[in-house]
């Protein structure tokens, strides 16, 4: 989202056509490939017996995320401009990346002192 917003804001429409198409294609491929990998990981973590519950909770939280994204978009449009939507979405991307790194750092088994130092920084 940030790359699309930056391109749309900083590049003329004639020059922005190719980068926006490229980003949209990469985004679409990543978006479609994400769900099956996520579901396979959830089934592996929860086990086959609890897979239906884990997958339904995953879908519920996905829809909750869609709803929160729509709400943030509404607030952004109310108090800012439409051009600011990408920056708001980018802030959530960064926040989710930081959350994922923090969770992975806590779940990683500590095998050496360097692993502790990597998680502390």
XYZ file of N, CA, C and O in Angstrom:
484
model
N 0.820 -1.188 0.000
C 0.000 0.000 0.000
C 0.864 1.252 0.000
O 0.531 2.209 -0.668
N 1.930 1.241 0.767
C 2.777 2.420 0.826
C 3.435 2.666 -0.521
O 3.521 3.801 -0.981
N 3.882 1.599 -1.176
C 4.509 1.778 -2.488
C 3.507 2.307 -3.513
O 3.856 3.139 -4.345
N 2.273 1.848 -3.430
C 1.259 2.353 -4.361
C 0.953 3.819 -4.083
O 0.822 4.625 -5.007
N 0.841 4.184 -2.815
C 0.551 5.563 -2.452
C 1.704 6.480 -2.838
O 1.486 7.563 -3.380
N 2.922 6.036 -2.577
C 4.086 6.840 -2.930
C 4.166 7.042 -4.436
O 4.409 8.147 -4.908
N 3.948 5.985 -5.191
C 3.985 6.093 -6.644
C 2.891 7.015 -7.151
O 3.123 7.863 -8.006
N 1.684 6.873 -6.622
C 0.572 7.705 -7.069
C 0.775 9.173 -6.727
O 0.366 10.054 -7.477
N 1.428 9.436 -5.591
C 1.634 10.826 -5.159
C 2.829 11.493 -5.831
O 2.810 12.695 -6.049
N 3.860 10.730 -6.119
C 5.133 11.331 -6.537
C 5.452 11.199 -8.019
O 6.406 11.808 -8.480
N 4.715 10.407 -8.735
C 5.032 10.155 -10.141
C 3.847 10.602 -10.989
O 2.690 10.468 -10.583
N 4.149 11.097 -12.178
C 3.067 11.516 -13.070
C 2.236 10.304 -13.478
O 2.740 9.177 -13.508
N 0.971 10.516 -13.814
C 0.105 9.377 -14.172
C 0.649 8.542 -15.334
O 0.504 7.328 -15.347
N 1.300 9.161 -16.279
C 1.838 8.410 -17.418
C 2.973 7.483 -16.984
O 3.079 6.355 -17.462
N 3.817 7.962 -16.077
C 4.934 7.142 -15.598
C 4.525 6.170 -14.505
O 5.213 5.177 -14.263
N 3.432 6.434 -13.817
C 3.003 5.589 -12.700
C 2.295 4.321 -13.157
O 2.129 3.404 -12.357
N 1.902 4.247 -14.400
C 1.112 3.108 -14.867
C 1.856 1.782 -14.707
O 1.311 0.829 -14.148
N 3.107 1.703 -15.151
C 3.841 0.442 -15.055
C 4.134 0.049 -13.603
O 3.885 -1.098 -13.219
N 4.679 0.946 -12.753
C 4.933 0.534 -11.368
C 3.671 0.124 -10.618
O 3.692 -0.838 -9.850
N 2.568 0.820 -10.856
C 1.324 0.457 -10.168
C 0.808 -0.901 -10.630
O 0.300 -1.681 -9.828
N 0.933 -1.177 -11.914
C 0.529 -2.509 -12.400
C 1.412 -3.595 -11.794
O 0.922 -4.647 -11.383
N 2.723 -3.354 -11.736
C 3.642 -4.350 -11.186
C 3.349 -4.615 -9.711
O 3.302 -5.768 -9.271
N 3.134 -3.554 -8.947
C 2.833 -3.716 -7.521
C 1.507 -4.437 -7.333
O 1.371 -5.288 -6.454
N 0.527 -4.133 -8.157
C -0.781 -4.791 -8.059
C -0.666 -6.282 -8.365
O -1.294 -7.109 -7.693
N 0.145 -6.645 -9.347
C 0.333 -8.057 -9.686
C 1.028 -8.793 -8.537
O 0.594 -9.872 -8.124
N 2.092 -8.206 -7.999
C 2.803 -8.836 -6.880
C 1.875 -8.961 -5.671
O 1.845 -9.989 -4.989
N 1.114 -7.920 -5.393
C 0.175 -7.924 -4.274
C -0.871 -9.028 -4.456
O -1.198 -9.762 -3.523
N -1.412 -9.163 -5.659
C -2.413 -10.203 -5.919
C -1.866 -11.602 -5.751
O -2.517 -12.471 -5.173
N -0.658 -11.823 -6.251
C -0.041 -13.147 -6.116
C 0.224 -13.463 -4.646
O -0.066 -14.566 -4.167
N 0.761 -12.493 -3.918
C 1.041 -12.705 -2.495
C -0.249 -12.923 -1.713
O -0.303 -13.770 -0.813
N -1.269 -12.182 -2.060
C -2.549 -12.300 -1.356
C -3.170 -13.681 -1.573
O -3.647 -14.303 -0.624
N -3.151 -14.158 -2.793
C -3.758 -15.468 -3.082
C -2.940 -16.608 -2.489
O -3.500 -17.606 -2.045
N -1.637 -16.491 -2.469
C -0.790 -17.558 -1.947
C -0.718 -17.600 -0.429
O -0.278 -18.591 0.146
N -1.163 -16.561 0.215
C -1.043 -16.463 1.669
C -1.996 -17.404 2.388
O -1.616 -18.065 3.347
N -3.234 -17.511 1.940
C -4.258 -18.220 2.704
C -4.002 -19.717 2.797
O -4.162 -20.300 3.869
N -3.611 -20.347 1.716
C -3.380 -21.793 1.806
C -2.177 -22.111 2.688
O -2.209 -23.082 3.457
N -1.134 -21.299 2.637
C 0.025 -21.523 3.518
C -0.361 -21.292 4.975
O 0.051 -22.052 5.865
N -1.153 -20.267 5.235
C -1.588 -19.991 6.599
C -2.464 -21.123 7.128
O -2.321 -21.554 8.274
N -3.369 -21.633 6.312
C -4.243 -22.720 6.751
C -3.449 -24.001 7.005
O -3.723 -24.718 7.972
N -2.474 -24.281 6.155
C -1.644 -25.468 6.370
C -0.866 -25.352 7.681
O -0.747 -26.323 8.435
N -0.360 -24.158 7.970
C 0.362 -23.951 9.226
C -0.570 -24.108 10.423
O -0.213 -24.723 11.426
N -1.774 -23.579 10.322
C -2.725 -23.709 11.427
C -3.113 -25.163 11.671
O -3.231 -25.594 12.814
N -3.312 -25.910 10.607
C -3.641 -27.329 10.757
C -2.473 -28.066 11.402
O -2.661 -28.922 12.272
N -1.251 -27.711 11.009
C -0.078 -28.330 11.617
C 0.060 -28.000 13.094
O 0.458 -28.838 13.895
N -0.277 -26.765 13.469
C -0.179 -26.362 14.872
C -1.309 -26.941 15.719
O -1.086 -27.389 16.843
N -2.519 -26.917 15.179
C -3.682 -27.349 15.962
C -3.890 -28.851 15.915
O -4.494 -29.423 16.822
N -3.425 -29.509 14.875
C -3.685 -30.930 14.702
C -4.949 -31.133 13.879
O -5.793 -30.238 13.762
N -5.078 -32.304 13.326
C -6.200 -32.589 12.438
C -7.530 -32.551 13.184
O -8.537 -32.083 12.654
N -7.553 -32.986 14.433
C -8.812 -33.036 15.189
C -9.357 -31.638 15.469
O -10.572 -31.417 15.435
N -8.471 -30.681 15.740
C -8.913 -29.320 16.067
C -8.853 -28.382 14.864
O -9.106 -27.186 15.005
N -8.542 -28.907 13.685
C -8.400 -28.072 12.498
C -9.667 -27.282 12.158
O -9.566 -26.098 11.837
N -10.867 -27.880 12.218
C -12.052 -27.088 11.875
C -12.243 -25.869 12.776
O -12.599 -24.786 12.307
N -11.975 -26.035 14.061
C -12.113 -24.910 14.993
C -11.050 -23.855 14.695
O -11.343 -22.653 14.646
N -9.809 -24.292 14.495
C -8.724 -23.347 14.217
C -8.977 -22.574 12.926
O -8.783 -21.357 12.874
N -9.446 -23.257 11.897
C -9.702 -22.590 10.625
C -10.896 -21.650 10.702
O -10.896 -20.577 10.082
N -11.917 -22.015 11.483
C -13.062 -21.111 11.618
C -12.681 -19.881 12.436
O -13.128 -18.770 12.134
N -11.854 -20.048 13.467
C -11.369 -18.887 14.212
C -10.502 -18.003 13.327
O -10.565 -16.771 13.399
N -9.693 -18.615 12.485
C -8.873 -17.855 11.555
C -9.745 -17.022 10.621
O -9.477 -15.838 10.393
N -10.799 -17.627 10.085
C -11.707 -16.892 9.200
C -12.405 -15.768 9.954
O -12.559 -14.655 9.426
N -12.802 -16.026 11.188
C -13.460 -14.985 11.984
C -12.537 -13.803 12.220
O -12.948 -12.640 12.086
N -11.290 -14.072 12.561
C -10.352 -12.972 12.793
C -9.976 -12.271 11.491
O -9.682 -11.076 11.492
N -9.991 -13.007 10.386
C -9.767 -12.365 9.094
C -10.865 -11.356 8.808
O -10.600 -10.218 8.408
N -12.114 -11.746 9.028
C -13.222 -10.818 8.801
C -13.211 -9.666 9.799
O -13.589 -8.543 9.459
N -12.755 -9.927 11.013
C -12.590 -8.843 11.981
C -11.556 -7.834 11.477
O -11.757 -6.617 11.575
N -10.481 -8.341 10.907
C -9.466 -7.459 10.314
C -10.017 -6.646 9.164
O -9.711 -5.457 9.015
N -10.843 -7.277 8.316
C -11.474 -6.530 7.221
C -12.341 -5.406 7.776
O -12.345 -4.288 7.256
N -13.087 -5.705 8.828
C -13.967 -4.701 9.426
C -13.168 -3.560 10.040
O -13.524 -2.386 9.876
N -12.096 -3.887 10.740
C -11.251 -2.847 11.318
C -10.601 -1.999 10.232
O -10.471 -0.781 10.373
N -10.205 -2.643 9.142
C -9.627 -1.899 8.023
C -10.633 -0.941 7.404
O -10.293 0.198 7.065
N -11.867 -1.379 7.272
C -12.909 -0.488 6.746
C -13.170 0.675 7.692
O -13.354 1.819 7.259
N -13.136 0.402 8.992
C -13.340 1.464 9.972
C -12.203 2.476 9.927
O -12.431 3.687 9.960
N -10.974 1.985 9.856
C -9.821 2.896 9.776
C -9.881 3.702 8.475
O -9.568 4.896 8.463
N -10.320 3.067 7.391
C -10.502 3.804 6.145
C -11.546 4.892 6.271
O -11.374 6.014 5.771
N -12.631 4.587 6.951
C -13.678 5.581 7.189
C -13.148 6.757 7.996
O -13.380 7.918 7.648
N -12.420 6.466 9.063
C -11.862 7.531 9.907
C -10.833 8.348 9.119
O -10.794 9.577 9.209
N -10.022 7.661 8.319
C -9.034 8.367 7.503
C -9.711 9.294 6.508
O -9.298 10.447 6.338
N -10.758 8.825 5.859
C -11.470 9.674 4.909
C -12.196 10.816 5.593
O -12.359 11.893 5.026
N -12.626 10.591 6.806
C -13.343 11.633 7.547
C -12.420 12.767 7.958
O -12.786 13.924 7.903
N -11.199 12.427 8.400
C -10.300 13.430 8.957
C -9.092 13.743 8.081
O -8.276 14.583 8.446
N -8.938 13.061 6.956
C -7.804 13.312 6.068
C -8.304 13.229 4.624
O -9.494 13.385 4.372
N -7.404 12.962 3.715
C -7.746 12.868 2.305
C -7.662 11.421 1.839
O -7.035 10.584 2.479
N -8.248 11.140 0.706
C -8.214 9.784 0.157
C -6.781 9.347 -0.141
O -6.455 8.165 -0.052
N -5.913 10.298 -0.460
C -4.512 9.966 -0.735
C -3.798 9.444 0.506
O -2.744 8.819 0.400
N -4.350 9.664 1.678
C -3.734 9.216 2.925
C -4.090 7.777 3.282
O -3.552 7.222 4.242
N -4.991 7.152 2.546
C -5.407 5.778 2.859
C -4.246 4.787 2.825
O -4.152 3.896 3.659
N -3.372 4.943 1.855
C -2.226 4.042 1.749
C -1.282 4.152 2.925
O -0.709 3.164 3.380
N -1.114 5.372 3.440
C -0.241 5.554 4.607
C -0.858 4.910 5.844
O -0.147 4.314 6.651
N -2.162 5.029 5.995
C -2.828 4.385 7.131
C -2.713 2.865 7.027
O -2.422 2.181 8.018
N -2.903 2.329 5.833
C -2.762 0.887 5.637
C -1.320 0.448 5.874
O -1.069 -0.609 6.457
N -0.369 1.263 5.439
C 1.044 0.949 5.656
C 1.408 0.918 7.129
O 2.234 0.108 7.556
N 0.778 1.788 7.917
C 1.025 1.778 9.362
C 0.576 0.449 9.968
O 1.252 -0.110 10.841
N -0.540 -0.086 9.496
C -1.003 -1.385 9.985
C -0.098 -2.513 9.500
O 0.102 -3.498 10.212
N 0.446 -2.382 8.303
C 1.398 -3.383 7.815
C 2.630 -3.429 8.703
O 3.099 -4.501 9.090
N 3.154 -2.257 9.040
C 4.338 -2.193 9.911
C 4.013 -2.738 11.301
O 4.797 -3.501 11.880
N 2.853 -2.368 11.828
C 2.456 -2.857 13.153
C 2.316 -4.384 13.151
O 2.759 -5.055 14.094
N 1.738 -4.946 12.107
C 1.578 -6.407 12.056
C 2.927 -7.098 11.891
O 3.154 -8.166 12.462
N 3.839 -6.495 11.144
C 5.173 -7.073 11.002
C 5.908 -7.071 12.339
O 6.530 -8.068 12.717
N 5.816 -5.961 13.065
C 6.460 -5.894 14.382
C 5.847 -6.890 15.361
O 6.565 -7.531 16.139
N 4.534 -7.046 15.309
C 3.878 -8.022 16.175
C 4.316 -9.444 15.839
O 4.611 -10.245 16.724
N 4.397 -9.757 14.549
C 4.841 -11.080 14.133
C 6.272 -11.354 14.589
O 6.587 -12.432 15.098
N 7.158 -10.363 14.439
C 8.542 -10.542 14.881
C 8.627 -10.729 16.385
O 9.408 -11.553 16.869
N 7.822 -9.985 17.130
C 7.832 -10.125 18.592
C 7.327 -11.500 19.015
O 7.906 -12.136 19.908
N 6.287 -11.984 18.374
C 5.750 -13.311 18.708
C 6.750 -14.401 18.345
O 6.997 -15.318 19.127
N 7.345 -14.306 17.164
C 8.331 -15.314 16.755
C 9.554 -15.294 17.645
O 10.140 -16.335 17.924
N 9.939 -14.126 18.101
C 11.105 -14.020 18.971
C 10.823 -14.663 20.333
O 11.697 -15.287 20.915
N 9.612 -14.533 20.825
C 9.253 -15.142 22.110
C 9.104 -16.652 21.998
O 9.339 -17.380 22.952
N 8.677 -17.155 20.838
C 8.429 -18.586 20.691
C 9.670 -19.370 20.302
O 9.687 -20.584 20.430
N 10.691 -18.689 19.837
C 11.903 -19.370 19.403
C 12.603 -19.975 20.612
O 12.814 -19.306 21.613
N 12.969 -21.248 20.546
C 13.688 -21.841 21.682
C 15.070 -21.212 21.818
O 15.752 -20.960 20.847
N 15.442 -20.977 23.049
C 16.736 -20.348 23.311
C 17.788 -21.454 23.329
O 17.795 -22.311 24.196
N 18.692 -21.404 22.351
C 19.712 -22.436 22.247
C 21.094 -21.891 22.620
O 21.977 -22.656 22.949
N 21.253 -20.583 22.515
C 22.549 -20.000 22.836
C 22.345 -18.573 23.332
O 21.263 -18.014 23.206
N 23.382 -18.021 23.885
C 23.292 -16.654 24.404
C 23.052 -15.662 23.279
O 22.421 -14.645 23.486
N 23.512 -15.946 22.062
C 23.296 -15.028 20.940
C 21.820 -14.931 20.573
O 21.362 -13.894 20.113
N 21.061 -16.005 20.765
C 19.634 -15.960 20.473
C 18.922 -15.026 21.439
O 18.017 -14.287 21.069
N 19.347 -15.023 22.701
C 18.762 -14.111 23.691
C 19.091 -12.681 23.328
O 18.254 -11.786 23.384
N 20.306 -12.442 22.901
C 20.726 -11.092 22.520
C 19.955 -10.622 21.295
O 19.586 -9.450 21.194
N 19.658 -11.517 20.353
C 18.906 -11.133 19.159
C 17.477 -10.756 19.496
O 16.907 -9.828 18.931
N 16.876 -11.461 20.454
C 15.501 -11.153 20.838
C 15.409 -9.902 21.698
O 14.391 -9.227 21.698
N 16.458 -9.587 22.441
C 16.425 -8.426 23.323
C 16.547 -7.128 22.554
O 16.076 -6.091 22.990
N 17.169 -7.169 21.376
C 17.338 -5.924 20.628
C 16.155 -5.577 19.783
O 15.227 -6.224 19.633
